[in-house]
Coordinates of C-alpha atoms in Angstrom, one line a residue:
Chain A
M1 CA 26.0 -24.7 19.1
A2 CA 22.8 -23.9 17.2
E3 CA 21.6 -26.4 14.7
L4 CA 20.6 -25.4 11.2
I5 CA 17.7 -27.9 10.5
G6 CA 16.9 -27.0 7.0
G7 CA 16.2 -24.4 4.3
C8 CA 12.7 -23.6 3.1
G9 CA 12.0 -21.6 -0.3
T10 CA 8.3 -20.5 -0.7
S11 CA 6.0 -18.1 -2.5
H12 CA 4.6 -15.3 -0.4
V13 CA 1.7 -14.2 -2.6
P14 CA -0.8 -11.9 -0.7
S15 CA -3.8 -13.7 -2.2
I16 CA -2.9 -16.7 -0.3
G17 CA -3.5 -14.8 2.9
I18 CA -6.7 -13.5 1.5
A19 CA -7.7 -17.0 0.7
L20 CA -7.0 -18.2 4.2
D21 CA -8.9 -15.0 5.6
R22 CA -11.9 -16.1 3.7
G23 CA -11.7 -19.8 4.3
L24 CA -11.2 -20.6 0.6
Q25 CA -8.7 -23.3 1.2
D26 CA -11.0 -26.1 0.0
T27 CA -12.4 -24.4 -3.1
P28 CA -11.2 -25.8 -6.6
D29 CA -9.0 -22.7 -7.2
W30 CA -7.0 -23.1 -4.1
K31 CA -7.2 -26.6 -2.7
P32 CA -4.4 -28.2 -5.0
F33 CA -2.2 -25.4 -3.9
F34 CA -2.8 -25.6 -0.1
D35 CA -2.7 -29.6 -0.2
G36 CA 0.7 -29.3 -1.4
Y37 CA 1.9 -27.7 1.8
I38 CA 0.6 -30.3 4.1
P39 CA 3.9 -32.3 4.0
A40 CA 5.7 -29.2 4.7
K41 CA 3.6 -28.4 7.9
Q42 CA 4.3 -31.9 8.8
W43 CA 8.0 -31.5 8.3
I44 CA 8.1 -28.5 10.3
A45 CA 6.0 -29.7 13.2
E46 CA 8.5 -32.6 13.6
Q47 CA 11.5 -30.4 13.3
K48 CA 10.3 -28.1 15.9
P49 CA 12.4 -25.0 15.1
D50 CA 13.0 -22.2 17.7
I51 CA 14.0 -19.7 15.3
A52 CA 13.0 -18.9 11.7
I53 CA 15.2 -16.5 9.9
V54 CA 13.0 -15.0 7.1
I55 CA 14.4 -13.3 4.0
F56 CA 11.7 -11.3 2.3
N57 CA 10.8 -8.1 0.7
D58 CA 8.5 -5.3 2.1
H59 CA 5.9 -4.6 -0.7
G60 CA 5.6 -0.7 0.0
N61 CA 4.1 -1.1 3.4
A62 CA 6.9 -0.6 6.0
F63 CA 9.1 1.3 3.7
F64 CA 8.0 4.0 1.1
L65 CA 10.1 5.4 -1.6
D66 CA 11.2 8.2 0.5
R67 CA 13.8 5.9 2.0
V68 CA 14.8 2.4 0.5
P69 CA 17.3 0.2 2.4
T70 CA 18.9 -2.3 0.2
L71 CA 19.2 -4.6 3.2
A72 CA 17.6 -4.2 6.6
L73 CA 17.4 -6.3 9.7
G74 CA 14.7 -6.6 12.3
V75 CA 16.2 -6.8 16.0
A76 CA 12.8 -6.2 17.7
E77 CA 11.4 -8.2 20.6
E78 CA 7.9 -8.1 18.8
Y79 CA 6.7 -7.4 15.4
Q80 CA 3.1 -6.1 14.7
I81 CA 1.1 -7.0 11.6
I82 CA 0.9 -4.1 9.3
D83 CA -2.1 -2.5 7.6
E84 CA -1.4 -2.8 3.9
G85 CA -4.7 -0.8 3.0
W86 CA -7.2 -3.4 3.5
G87 CA -7.2 -3.3 7.3
K88 CA -4.9 -5.2 9.7
R89 CA -5.2 -9.0 9.2
D90 CA -6.5 -10.9 12.2
I91 CA -3.2 -13.0 12.7
P92 CA -1.0 -13.1 15.8
S93 CA 2.0 -10.5 16.1
F94 CA 5.5 -12.2 15.8
K95 CA 8.0 -12.7 18.6
G96 CA 11.6 -11.6 17.6
A97 CA 14.7 -13.6 18.4
A98 CA 16.2 -10.3 19.4
D99 CA 19.4 -11.7 20.8
F100 CA 20.2 -13.6 17.7
S101 CA 19.2 -10.7 15.5
W102 CA 21.7 -8.3 17.4
H103 CA 24.4 -11.1 17.0
L104 CA 23.5 -11.1 13.3
A105 CA 23.8 -7.3 13.0
D106 CA 27.4 -7.6 14.4
A107 CA 28.2 -10.5 12.0
M108 CA 26.9 -8.5 8.9
V109 CA 28.6 -5.3 9.7
E110 CA 31.8 -7.1 10.5
G111 CA 31.5 -9.0 7.3
H112 CA 30.9 -5.8 5.4
F113 CA 27.1 -5.9 4.8
D114 CA 25.6 -3.0 6.4
P115 CA 21.9 -3.3 7.0
L116 CA 19.4 -0.6 8.2
I117 CA 18.9 -2.0 11.8
C118 CA 15.0 -1.8 12.6
R119 CA 14.1 -1.7 16.3
E120 CA 10.4 -1.2 15.5
I121 CA 8.8 -2.3 12.3
E122 CA 5.6 -3.9 11.1
L123 CA 5.6 -6.8 8.8
D124 CA 3.6 -7.4 5.6
H125 CA 2.4 -10.4 3.7
G126 CA 6.0 -11.0 2.7
I127 CA 6.6 -12.7 5.9
Q128 CA 3.0 -13.5 7.0
V129 CA 2.1 -15.8 4.2
P130 CA 5.3 -18.0 4.5
M131 CA 4.8 -18.5 8.2
E132 CA 0.9 -19.2 7.7
L133 CA 1.9 -21.9 5.0
F134 CA 4.3 -23.6 7.2
F135 CA 2.8 -23.1 10.7
G136 CA -1.1 -22.8 9.9
R137 CA -3.0 -20.4 12.0
P138 CA -1.8 -21.0 15.6
E139 CA -2.9 -18.7 18.4
E140 CA 0.7 -17.8 18.9
W141 CA 3.6 -18.6 16.5
P142 CA 5.7 -21.5 17.7
V143 CA 9.0 -19.8 16.7
K144 CA 10.7 -16.5 17.1
I145 CA 11.7 -14.7 13.9
V146 CA 14.6 -12.8 12.5
P147 CA 13.3 -10.7 9.5
I148 CA 15.8 -9.7 6.8
F149 CA 14.3 -7.3 4.3
V150 CA 15.8 -7.0 0.7
N151 CA 14.8 -4.3 -1.6
T152 CA 13.3 -5.8 -4.7
V153 CA 11.0 -2.8 -5.5
Q154 CA 13.2 0.2 -6.3
Y155 CA 15.9 -0.3 -8.9
P156 CA 18.9 -0.9 -8.3
I157 CA 18.1 -4.2 -6.5
P158 CA 20.8 -6.1 -5.2
T159 CA 22.6 -8.8 -7.3
P160 CA 22.0 -12.5 -7.1
Q161 CA 25.9 -12.8 -6.3
R162 CA 25.3 -10.6 -3.2
M163 CA 22.5 -12.4 -2.0
W164 CA 24.7 -15.7 -2.2
E165 CA 27.3 -14.0 -0.2
L166 CA 24.8 -12.8 2.4
G167 CA 23.7 -16.5 2.7
Q168 CA 27.2 -17.4 3.3
L169 CA 27.6 -15.0 6.0
L170 CA 24.4 -15.9 7.6
R171 CA 25.6 -19.6 7.8
K172 CA 28.7 -18.2 9.6
A173 CA 26.6 -16.2 12.0
I174 CA 24.6 -19.3 12.8
E175 CA 27.7 -21.5 13.4
S176 CA 29.2 -18.7 15.8
W177 CA 26.0 -18.4 17.8
A178 CA 26.4 -19.6 21.4
G179 CA 22.8 -20.5 21.8
E180 CA 21.4 -24.0 21.4
E181 CA 18.4 -23.2 19.2
R182 CA 17.2 -25.2 16.2
I183 CA 17.2 -22.7 13.3
V184 CA 15.4 -22.8 10.0
V185 CA 16.0 -20.3 7.2
F186 CA 13.2 -19.2 4.8
G187 CA 13.8 -17.6 1.2
T188 CA 10.8 -16.3 0.0
G189 CA 9.0 -14.8 -3.0
G190 CA 8.3 -15.7 -6.7
L191 CA 8.1 -17.8 -8.7
T192 CA 7.1 -16.3 -12.0
H193 CA 5.0 -13.0 -11.8
Q194 CA 4.8 -9.9 -13.6
L195 CA 2.3 -7.3 -12.4
Q196 CA 3.1 -4.4 -14.3
G197 CA 3.4 -3.4 -18.1
A198 CA 2.2 -5.0 -21.3
R199 CA 3.8 -8.2 -20.2
A200 CA 1.7 -8.4 -17.1
G201 CA 0.4 -12.0 -16.4
F202 CA 3.6 -13.5 -17.9
M203 CA 3.9 -17.0 -16.8
N204 CA 6.8 -19.3 -17.2
R205 CA 6.0 -22.7 -15.7
E206 CA 9.0 -24.5 -17.1
A207 CA 11.4 -22.1 -15.7
D208 CA 9.5 -22.4 -12.2
K209 CA 9.7 -26.1 -12.3
A210 CA 13.5 -26.0 -13.3
W211 CA 14.0 -23.6 -10.5
L212 CA 12.3 -26.0 -7.7
A213 CA 14.3 -28.9 -9.3
E214 CA 17.8 -27.2 -9.4
I215 CA 17.7 -24.9 -6.4
G216 CA 19.0 -27.9 -4.4
P217 CA 21.5 -29.5 -6.5
N218 CA 22.6 -26.9 -8.9
P219 CA 22.3 -23.4 -7.4
E220 CA 25.4 -22.0 -8.9
K221 CA 23.5 -21.8 -12.2
Y222 CA 21.4 -19.1 -10.6
R223 CA 23.9 -17.4 -8.4
D224 CA 25.7 -16.6 -11.6
W225 CA 22.8 -15.2 -13.4
T226 CA 22.4 -11.6 -14.0
R227 CA 19.4 -9.6 -12.7
E228 CA 18.2 -9.2 -16.2
Q229 CA 18.1 -12.9 -16.5
F230 CA 15.9 -13.1 -13.4
V231 CA 13.5 -10.4 -14.8
E232 CA 13.4 -11.9 -18.1
T233 CA 12.8 -15.5 -16.9
F234 CA 10.7 -15.0 -13.9
G235 CA 9.1 -11.6 -14.6
S236 CA 9.7 -8.2 -13.2
E237 CA 8.3 -9.2 -9.7
G238 CA 9.5 -12.8 -10.1
A239 CA 13.0 -11.4 -9.6
E240 CA 12.2 -11.7 -6.0
L241 CA 13.5 -15.3 -6.3
I242 CA 17.0 -13.9 -5.7
M243 CA 16.1 -14.0 -2.1
W244 CA 15.8 -17.7 -2.1
L245 CA 19.6 -17.7 -2.8
V246 CA 20.3 -16.2 0.6
M247 CA 18.7 -19.4 2.1
R248 CA 20.4 -21.8 -0.4
A249 CA 23.9 -20.4 0.4
A250 CA 23.2 -20.7 4.0
M251 CA 22.9 -24.4 3.5
D252 CA 25.8 -26.9 2.8
A253 CA 26.9 -27.5 -0.9
D254 CA 25.3 -30.9 -0.7
V255 CA 21.6 -30.8 0.2
R256 CA 18.8 -33.2 -0.1
T257 CA 15.5 -31.9 -1.6
V258 CA 13.1 -33.4 0.9
M259 CA 10.0 -32.1 -1.0
S260 CA 8.8 -29.5 -3.4
H261 CA 5.4 -28.3 -4.7
Y262 CA 4.3 -26.2 -7.7
Y263 CA 0.9 -24.7 -8.4
A264 CA 0.1 -22.0 -11.0
P265 CA -1.5 -19.6 -11.1
A266 CA -2.0 -18.5 -7.5
S267 CA -3.7 -15.2 -8.5
M268 CA -1.1 -14.1 -11.1
T269 CA 1.9 -16.0 -9.7
G270 CA 3.5 -19.3 -10.2
A271 CA 3.5 -20.6 -6.5
G272 CA 6.1 -23.0 -5.1
M273 CA 7.8 -24.4 -2.2
V274 CA 10.9 -26.5 -1.6
V275 CA 12.3 -27.9 1.7
L276 CA 16.0 -28.7 1.8
E277 CA 18.2 -30.5 4.5
N278 CA 21.9 -30.7 4.4
E279 CA 23.2 -34.2 3.3
A280 CA 25.4 -34.4 6.4
L281 CA 22.7 -33.9 8.6
A282 CA 20.6 -36.7 6.9
T283 CA 23.5 -39.2 7.1
E284 CA 24.0 -38.3 10.7
E285 CA 20.4 -39.0 11.5
A286 CA 20.6 -42.5 9.6
A287 CA 23.7 -43.5 11.5
Chain B
M1 CA 32.4 -14.4 -8.0
S2 CA 31.1 -12.7 -11.2
A3 CA 27.9 -12.9 -13.1
S4 CA 27.8 -15.0 -16.3
K5 CA 26.9 -12.1 -18.4
P6 CA 27.5 -8.4 -17.9
D7 CA 24.8 -7.2 -15.4
T8 CA 23.5 -3.8 -16.7
L9 CA 20.6 -3.3 -14.5
A10 CA 20.8 -0.1 -12.5
S11 CA 18.9 2.8 -11.2
D12 CA 18.5 4.1 -14.8
G13 CA 17.0 0.8 -15.8
A14 CA 18.3 -1.9 -18.1
K15 CA 20.7 -1.0 -20.8
T16 CA 19.0 -3.5 -22.9
P17 CA 15.2 -3.2 -22.0
I18 CA 13.2 -6.2 -21.6
P19 CA 10.2 -5.8 -23.8
D20 CA 7.0 -4.7 -22.3
T21 CA 8.5 -4.9 -18.9
P22 CA 8.8 -1.4 -17.0
L23 CA 11.4 -1.5 -14.2
F24 CA 10.8 0.8 -11.3
D25 CA 14.0 2.8 -11.8
R26 CA 15.1 6.3 -11.0
A27 CA 13.0 7.9 -13.8
G28 CA 9.9 5.9 -12.8
S29 CA 10.3 6.7 -9.0
H30 CA 10.7 10.4 -10.0
R31 CA 7.7 10.5 -12.4
G32 CA 5.4 8.7 -10.0
Y33 CA 6.6 9.8 -6.6
E34 CA 3.6 12.1 -5.6
M35 CA 0.9 9.6 -7.0
N36 CA 2.7 6.8 -5.1
K37 CA 2.8 8.8 -2.1
M38 CA -0.9 9.5 -2.3
A39 CA -1.7 5.8 -2.8
M40 CA 0.8 4.9 0.2
S41 CA -1.2 7.2 2.6
L42 CA -4.2 4.9 2.2
V43 CA -2.6 2.3 4.5
S44 CA -4.2 4.6 7.2
A45 CA -7.9 3.9 7.9
A46 CA -8.6 7.5 8.5
N47 CA -7.2 8.4 5.1
R48 CA -9.2 5.7 3.4
E49 CA -12.4 7.3 4.8
A50 CA -11.3 10.7 3.9
F51 CA -10.6 9.4 0.1
A52 CA -13.8 7.7 0.1
A53 CA -15.7 10.8 1.3
D54 CA -14.3 13.1 -1.0
E55 CA -11.8 11.9 -3.5
E56 CA -11.0 15.2 -5.3
A57 CA -10.5 16.8 -2.1
Y58 CA -8.2 14.1 -0.9
L59 CA -6.1 14.4 -4.1
D60 CA -5.7 18.1 -3.5
R61 CA -3.6 17.2 -0.5
Y62 CA -0.9 15.9 -3.0
K63 CA 1.0 17.3 -6.0
L64 CA -0.2 15.0 -8.6
S65 CA 0.1 15.9 -12.4
P66 CA -3.1 16.6 -14.1
E67 CA -2.8 13.4 -16.0
Q68 CA -2.0 11.5 -12.9
R69 CA -5.1 12.9 -11.2
A70 CA -7.2 12.0 -14.1
A71 CA -5.8 8.4 -14.2
V72 CA -6.4 7.9 -10.5
L73 CA -10.0 9.1 -10.7
A74 CA -10.7 7.0 -13.7
R75 CA -8.9 4.0 -12.3
D76 CA -6.9 3.8 -15.5
W77 CA -4.2 1.2 -14.3
Q78 CA -2.4 1.2 -17.5
E79 CA -2.0 4.9 -17.3
M80 CA -1.1 5.1 -13.9
V81 CA 1.8 2.8 -14.4
R82 CA 2.9 4.7 -17.5
L83 CA 2.9 7.7 -15.3
G84 CA 5.2 6.1 -12.8
G85 CA 2.7 4.4 -10.5
N86 CA 4.2 1.2 -8.9
I87 CA 1.8 -1.6 -8.5
F88 CA 2.6 -2.1 -4.8
Y89 CA 1.5 1.3 -4.1
I90 CA -1.3 2.1 -6.6
L91 CA -2.8 -1.3 -5.6
K92 CA -3.9 0.3 -2.3
I93 CA -6.2 2.6 -4.3
S94 CA -8.0 -0.7 -5.5
A95 CA -8.9 -1.4 -1.7
L96 CA -11.3 1.5 -1.9
D97 CA -13.4 -0.1 -4.7
P98 CA -12.2 -3.7 -4.5
M99 CA -11.2 -5.5 -7.7
P100 CA -9.0 -8.4 -8.1
V101 CA -5.1 -7.8 -9.1
T102 CA -5.7 -10.1 -12.2
A103 CA -8.2 -7.4 -13.3
I104 CA -5.8 -4.7 -13.0
G105 CA -3.1 -6.9 -14.8
A106 CA -5.7 -7.4 -17.7
A107 CA -6.2 -3.4 -17.9
Q108 CA -2.6 -2.8 -18.2
V109 CA -2.3 -5.4 -21.0
G110 CA -5.6 -4.0 -22.6
M111 CA -7.4 -7.4 -22.6
E112 CA -10.7 -8.5 -21.3
H113 CA -10.3 -10.0 -17.8
E114 CA -11.6 -13.5 -18.8
D115 CA -9.2 -13.5 -21.8
F116 CA -6.4 -12.4 -19.5
L117 CA -7.1 -15.3 -17.1
V118 CA -7.1 -17.8 -19.9
E119 CA -4.5 -16.5 -22.5
R120 CA -2.0 -15.2 -20.0
L121 CA -2.4 -17.2 -16.7
G122 CA -3.6 -20.5 -18.3
K123 CA -6.8 -20.8 -16.4
E124 CA -9.8 -22.6 -17.9
R125 CA -12.4 -20.5 -19.6
K126 CA -15.4 -20.1 -17.4
N127 CA -17.9 -18.0 -19.6
G128 CA -18.4 -18.9 -23.4

């Protein structure tokens, strides 16, 4: 049986990618941010996952407003890097875990989630940045990916409760997968940011820190929030945090927060990361 | 499983609006569609070249309202958002004459960039 080695939550701010492109990691503005990810890189290098399931949103790059899937699932063998308007970034394309993706497509539809199934689609910073933060800039990515796209741009966006249920289904799909792969799940987006309107630049450091502290031990609190509460607390674009709930619900009820990191602002965003392991896994390893 | 409070966010926005927080709902999408579509087209290098070569002619390809057209030409970010522009699309216009997203944020609030960085984002003041 495949093994769920952990769940990671991380911001996916595009400026992080730009900072890497321009070699700004060691400048005063960025060093504290990137330094905080060093343990996360070590953790994932030791864990050696084979497959990364990444829940993220496209930011008006692969999807325009002409057709907006609430949920979409990539089933491709390979995903190219998309040109978001500044030219294509010079990072490797992603290999897809296509067999697992099709298994997940079956599980989703059988479980009454009905994603748009994407055979050929390019990926934006929403997935690029988390991969760069955890895996650095390898010549080739050391994992295959399963991208799950969530609409967080056009209202109505899905509810936090639905994201939670998707995570529960994802866990079942991992457990019913016949392969032996080591699997990691990434929930991405956030933390606080609002890019539009007179409240633009809204920052809520306290709420961000509480989120990072509580997403492991007390996720029901956020699962039960309304979408308004997400928008109000984390800003209009900070509502992306609902996607971390997919990752969290895929994990056991009891998890250990292995590490977390917070830095604000990264560009206009509260940037954060958390790595969770199932308690049962930790006990097993200690025994 | 149910939410702790009634969730009223829908395609027509929030029944209880969150102050100064425009949600990209049905009305916004409808209002801004052509302008966002024009901005979206700039993901193609050939289109970026055409836009840079003759902005007016490029805008003629899309059905922007006169107000939207003026807002794009003036790079009036506050106005573009008011007219239904969504940041993820209109941001692509900023690639043509690069400016940081924080400057676009400041423009929407009507603040000087430096003040915005300090007062909203909590950065240290660099000048003065």
